[in-house]
PDB file of C-alpha atoms in Angstrom:
ATOM      1  CA  MET N   1      92.500  83.019  93.144  1.00 46.00           C
ATOM      2  CA  THR N   2      91.978  83.456  89.435  1.00 46.00           C
ATOM      3  CA  ASN N   3      93.302  80.659  87.238  1.00 47.00           C
ATOM      4  CA  LEU N   4      95.842  82.677  85.273  1.00 43.00           C
ATOM      5  CA  LEU N   5      96.561  79.848  82.879  1.00 44.00           C
ATOM      6  CA  LEU N   6      93.135  80.010  81.243  1.00 56.00           C
ATOM      7  CA  ALA N   7      92.450  83.726  80.896  1.00 84.00           C
ATOM      8  CA  LEU N   8      93.624  86.963  79.430  1.00 91.00           C
ATOM      9  CA  CYS N   9      96.091  88.683  81.698  1.00 94.00           C
ATOM     10  CA  PRO N  10      94.515  90.974  84.319  1.00 93.00           C
ATOM     11  CA  CYS N  11      97.081  93.668  83.433  1.00 94.00           C
ATOM     12  CA  GLY N  12      95.075  94.569  80.344  1.00 92.00           C
ATOM     13  CA  SER N  13      97.768  93.735  77.795  1.00 93.00           C
ATOM     14  CA  GLY N  14      95.340  91.646  75.761  1.00 91.00           C
ATOM     15  CA  VAL N  15      97.742  88.690  75.927  1.00 92.00           C
ATOM     16  CA  ASP N  16      97.024  85.421  77.698  1.00 92.00           C
ATOM     17  CA  ALA N  17      98.227  85.445  81.290  1.00 89.00           C
ATOM     18  CA  LYS N  18     100.497  82.425  80.879  1.00 89.00           C
ATOM     19  CA  THR N  19     102.776  84.219  78.423  1.00 89.00           C
ATOM     20  CA  CYS N  20     102.350  87.683  79.924  1.00 93.00           C
ATOM     21  CA  CYS N  21     102.580  88.380  83.656  1.00 94.00           C
ATOM     22  CA  GLU N  22     102.403  84.781  84.869  1.00 92.00           C
ATOM     23  CA  ALA N  23     105.744  84.044  83.184  1.00 92.00           C
ATOM     24  CA  ILE N  24     107.312  86.979  85.040  1.00 94.00           C
ATOM     25  CA  ILE N  25     105.640  86.218  88.399  1.00 93.00           C
ATOM     26  CA  THR N  26     106.761  82.575  88.343  1.00 90.00           C
ATOM     27  CA  GLY N  27     110.315  83.457  87.272  1.00 90.00           C
ATOM     28  CA  MET N  28     110.109  81.788  83.865  1.00 92.00           C
ATOM     29  CA  THR N  29     111.215  85.110  82.363  1.00 94.00           C
ATOM     30  CA  GLN N  30     112.285  88.550  83.578  1.00 95.00           C
ATOM     31  CA  ALA N  31     110.502  91.799  82.877  1.00 97.00           C
ATOM     32  CA  ARG N  32     112.252  93.476  79.950  1.00 97.00           C
ATOM     33  CA  THR N  33     110.909  96.921  80.807  1.00 98.00           C
ATOM     34  CA  ALA N  34     109.685  98.861  83.818  1.00 98.00           C
ATOM     35  CA  VAL N  35     106.144  98.722  82.395  1.00 98.00           C
ATOM     36  CA  GLU N  36     106.271  94.921  82.190  1.00 97.00           C
ATOM     37  CA  LEU N  37     107.304  94.769  85.849  1.00 97.00           C
ATOM     38  CA  MET N  38     104.536  97.245  86.777  1.00 97.00           C
ATOM     39  CA  ARG N  39     101.966  95.085  84.975  1.00 96.00           C
ATOM     40  CA  ALA N  40     103.236  91.917  86.668  1.00 95.00           C
ATOM     41  CA  ARG N  41     103.108  93.523  90.115  1.00 93.00           C
ATOM     42  CA  TYR N  42      99.511  94.656  89.474  1.00 93.00           C
ATOM     43  CA  THR N  43      98.598  91.141  88.341  1.00 91.00           C
ATOM     44  CA  ALA N  44     100.221  89.629  91.442  1.00 89.00           C
ATOM     45  CA  PHE N  45      98.229  92.040  93.611  1.00 85.00           C
ATOM     46  CA  VAL N  46      94.801  91.430  92.084  1.00 86.00           C
ATOM     47  CA  THR N  47      95.247  87.650  91.904  1.00 85.00           C
ATOM     48  CA  GLY N  48      96.235  87.327  95.568  1.00 77.00           C
ATOM     49  CA  ARG N  49      99.899  86.536  94.955  1.00 73.00           C
ATOM     50  CA  MET N  50     101.370  89.602  96.714  1.00 66.00           C
ATOM     51  CA  ASN N  51     102.685  87.671  99.724  1.00 59.00           C
ATOM     52  CA  GLY N  52     105.089  85.597  97.671  1.00 68.00           C
ATOM     53  CA  ALA N  53     108.772  86.013  96.947  1.00 79.00           C
ATOM     54  CA  PHE N  54     107.982  87.777  93.649  1.00 87.00           C
ATOM     55  CA  VAL N  55     107.052  91.059  95.294  1.00 83.00           C
ATOM     56  CA  ARG N  56     109.986  91.014  97.707  1.00 85.00           C
ATOM     57  CA  ASN N  57     112.414  90.124  94.936  1.00 88.00           C
ATOM     58  CA  THR N  58     111.140  92.891  92.667  1.00 93.00           C
ATOM     59  CA  THR N  59     111.356  95.610  95.320  1.00 93.00           C
ATOM     60  CA  ALA N  60     114.588  97.576  95.852  1.00 95.00           C
ATOM     61  CA  PRO N  61     116.404  96.447  99.026  1.00 93.00           C
ATOM     62  CA  GLU N  62     116.188  99.891 100.659  1.00 93.00           C
ATOM     63  CA  THR N  63     112.384  99.920 100.447  1.00 90.00           C
ATOM     64  CA  ARG N  64     111.755  96.183 100.841  1.00 85.00           C
ATOM     65  CA  SER N  65     109.730  95.255 103.893  1.00 76.00           C
ATOM     66  CA  THR N  66     110.174  92.057 105.835  1.00 63.00           C
ATOM     67  CA  ASP N  67     106.528  92.231 106.894  1.00 60.00           C
ATOM     68  CA  ASN N  68     103.963  90.135 105.129  1.00 54.00           C
ATOM     69  CA  ILE N  69     101.898  92.251 102.799  1.00 57.00           C
ATOM     70  CA  PRO N  70      98.245  92.036 103.780  1.00 52.00           C
ATOM     71  CA  SER N  71      96.065  90.435 101.163  1.00 55.00           C
ATOM     72  CA  PRO N  72      92.579  91.861 101.591  1.00 59.00           C
ATOM     73  CA  GLN N  73      89.826  90.770  99.252  1.00 69.00           C
ATOM     74  CA  ILE N  74      90.694  92.908  96.247  1.00 77.00           C
ATOM     75  CA  GLY N  75      89.598  92.496  92.692  1.00 82.00           C
ATOM     76  CA  GLY N  76      91.148  94.081  89.664  1.00 87.00           C
ATOM     77  CA  LEU N  77      88.947  96.307  87.550  1.00 89.00           C
ATOM     78  CA  GLY N  78      91.723  97.414  85.229  1.00 91.00           C
ATOM     79  CA  LEU N  79      95.113  99.011  84.893  1.00 94.00           C
ATOM     80  CA  ASP N  80      95.600 102.240  82.983  1.00 93.00           C
ATOM     81  CA  ILE N  81      99.202 103.129  82.155  1.00 95.00           C
ATOM     82  CA  ARG N  82      99.134 106.929  81.902  1.00 93.00           C
ATOM     83  CA  ARG N  83     102.746 107.874  81.211  1.00 95.00           C
ATOM     84  CA  VAL N  84     106.117 106.169  80.911  1.00 97.00           C
ATOM     85  CA  SER N  85     109.477 107.897  81.143  1.00 97.00           C
ATOM     86  CA  ALA N  86     112.495 105.790  80.170  1.00 98.00           C
ATOM     87  CA  GLY N  87     112.327 102.267  81.630  1.00 97.00           C
ATOM     88  CA  GLY N  88     112.931 100.580  78.283  1.00 97.00           C
ATOM     89  CA  GLU N  89     114.977  97.497  77.482  1.00 97.00           C
ATOM     90  CA  HIS N  90     118.234  99.477  77.374  1.00 96.00           C
ATOM     91  CA  ASP N  91     117.539 101.950  80.202  1.00 98.00           C
ATOM     92  CA  GLN N  92     118.754 101.727  83.782  1.00 98.00           C
ATOM     93  CA  THR N  93     115.936 103.744  85.380  1.00 98.00           C
ATOM     94  CA  GLY N  94     112.363 104.613  84.565  1.00 98.00           C
ATOM     95  CA  THR N  95     109.058 105.871  85.869  1.00 98.00           C
ATOM     96  CA  VAL N  96     105.556 104.611  85.208  1.00 97.00           C
ATOM     97  CA  GLU N  97     102.462 106.625  86.030  1.00 95.00           C
ATOM     98  CA  PHE N  98      99.401 104.431  86.343  1.00 94.00           C
ATOM     99  CA  VAL N  99      95.914 104.194  87.715  1.00 91.00           C
ATOM    100  CA  ALA N 100      94.934 100.811  89.099  1.00 92.00           C
ATOM    101  CA  ARG N 101      91.181 100.411  89.356  1.00 89.00           C
ATOM    102  CA  LEU N 102      90.373  98.037  92.194  1.00 87.00           C
ATOM    103  CA  LEU N 103      87.359  96.586  93.926  1.00 84.00           C
ATOM    104  CA  VAL N 104      88.099  96.724  97.659  1.00 82.00           C
ATOM    105  CA  GLN N 105      85.502  95.147  99.944  1.00 78.00           C
ATOM    106  CA  GLY N 106      82.857  95.709  97.287  1.00 79.00           C
ATOM    107  CA  CYS N 107      83.684  99.356  96.630  1.00 80.00           C
ATOM    108  CA  PRO N 108      85.487 100.495  93.478  1.00 83.00           C
ATOM    109  CA  GLU N 109      88.632 102.507  94.180  1.00 84.00           C
ATOM    110  CA  ALA N 110      91.353 104.083  92.104  1.00 86.00           C
ATOM    111  CA  HIS N 111      95.034 103.971  93.068  1.00 88.00           C
ATOM    112  CA  HIS N 112      96.976 106.649  91.150  1.00 91.00           C
ATOM    113  CA  GLU N 113     100.753 106.429  91.498  1.00 95.00           C
ATOM    114  CA  ILE N 114     103.964 107.479  89.819  1.00 96.00           C
ATOM    115  CA  SER N 115     106.342 104.571  90.422  1.00 97.00           C
ATOM    116  CA  ARG N 116     110.116 104.681  90.142  1.00 98.00           C
ATOM    117  CA  PHE N 117     112.057 101.660  88.878  1.00 98.00           C
ATOM    118  CA  ARG N 118     115.708 100.795  88.295  1.00 98.00           C
ATOM    119  CA  ARG N 119     117.757  97.881  87.089  1.00 97.00           C
ATOM    120  CA  GLU N 120     119.600  95.922  89.721  1.00 95.00           C
ATOM    121  CA  ALA N 121     121.895  93.087  88.635  1.00 93.00           C
ATOM    122  CA  GLY N 122     120.153  93.251  85.248  1.00 94.00           C
ATOM    123  CA  ALA N 123     116.603  92.940  86.616  1.00 96.00           C
ATOM    124  CA  TRP N 124     114.013  95.683  87.069  1.00 98.00           C
ATOM    125  CA  VAL N 125     112.996  96.512  90.654  1.00 97.00           C
ATOM    126  CA  TYR N 126     110.372  98.837  92.084  1.00 97.00           C
ATOM    127  CA  ILE N 127     111.925 101.603  94.209  1.00 97.00           C
ATOM    128  CA  ASP N 128     108.978 103.639  95.469  1.00 96.00           C
ATOM    129  CA  GLY N 129     106.042 105.700  94.355  1.00 94.00           C
ATOM    130  CA  SER N 130     104.529 109.120  94.776  1.00 94.00           C
ATOM    131  CA  PHE N 131     100.908 110.080  94.597  1.00 90.00           C
ATOM    132  CA  PRO N 132      99.853 112.986  92.396  1.00 85.00           C
ATOM    133  CA  ALA N 133      97.740 115.666  94.028  1.00 75.00           C
ATOM    134  CA  HIS N 134      94.124 115.466  92.972  1.00 68.00           C
ATOM    135  CA  ALA N 135      91.564 118.189  92.730  1.00 61.00           C
ATOM    136  CA  LYS N 136      88.754 117.930  95.240  1.00 70.00           C
ATOM    137  CA  VAL N 137      85.933 115.739  93.978  1.00 73.00           C
ATOM    138  CA  GLY N 138      82.454 117.204  94.324  1.00 76.00           C
ATOM    139  CA  ARG N 139      79.494 115.074  95.346  1.00 75.00           C
ATOM    140  CA  ASN N 140      77.966 115.275  91.858  1.00 83.00           C
ATOM    141  CA  ASP N 141      81.259 114.778  89.981  1.00 80.00           C
ATOM    142  CA  PRO N 142      82.042 111.448  88.318  1.00 81.00           C
ATOM    143  CA  CYS N 143      83.682 109.065  90.775  1.00 75.00           C
ATOM    144  CA  PRO N 144      87.467 108.973  90.235  1.00 69.00           C
ATOM    145  CA  CYS N 145      87.449 105.169  90.591  1.00 68.00           C
ATOM    146  CA  GLY N 146      86.103 104.901  87.037  1.00 67.00           C
ATOM    147  CA  SER N 147      82.790 103.247  87.921  1.00 74.00           C
ATOM    148  CA  GLY N 148      80.780 105.729  85.845  1.00 80.00           C
ATOM    149  CA  LYS N 149      78.653 106.673  88.867  1.00 83.00           C
ATOM    150  CA  LYS N 150      78.500 110.020  90.634  1.00 81.00           C
ATOM    151  CA  PHE N 151      80.943 110.266  93.535  1.00 76.00           C
ATOM    152  CA  LYS N 152      78.108 110.566  96.081  1.00 78.00           C
ATOM    153  CA  GLN N 153      76.595 107.291  94.853  1.00 83.00           C
ATOM    154  CA  CYS N 154      79.895 105.399  94.832  1.00 77.00           C
ATOM    155  CA  CYS N 155      83.023 105.912  96.898  1.00 71.00           C
ATOM    156  CA  GLY N 156      81.598 109.040  98.531  1.00 68.00           C
ATOM    157  CA  THR N 157      79.043 107.047 100.531  1.00 64.00           C
TER     158      THR N 157
END
């Protein structure tokens, strides 16, 4: 597990992890916006902290699973927030479109999702997500994971 106390936050905010996502994950502070919660959930995922109470407590009860979330060997290659609709400090609902670039078992992958959030008892929770349709990727097209390689030489192998 990455030592979050000594590094910039994996969420890409440019802020040190201790005052960014770590403070939200450990419960020292609450996410003020849907984007802050999205960033904290990404950070929890790529640092191996997805099995903890944080993820369960930040998921809406109707979509919360009682199963343990598997924690495969995943590394974070970056988080790109594409679009935000509402989800601000004074909103009750919001959506965040993002692309999480991950390294899964040595292969770069991209997870593109439009996540829905709402406030519950004053705190933001993740409701669910949808996955935008993607155009078919040709063998010689750039890999959608963001590696900079051709698809056939990356995730298409």
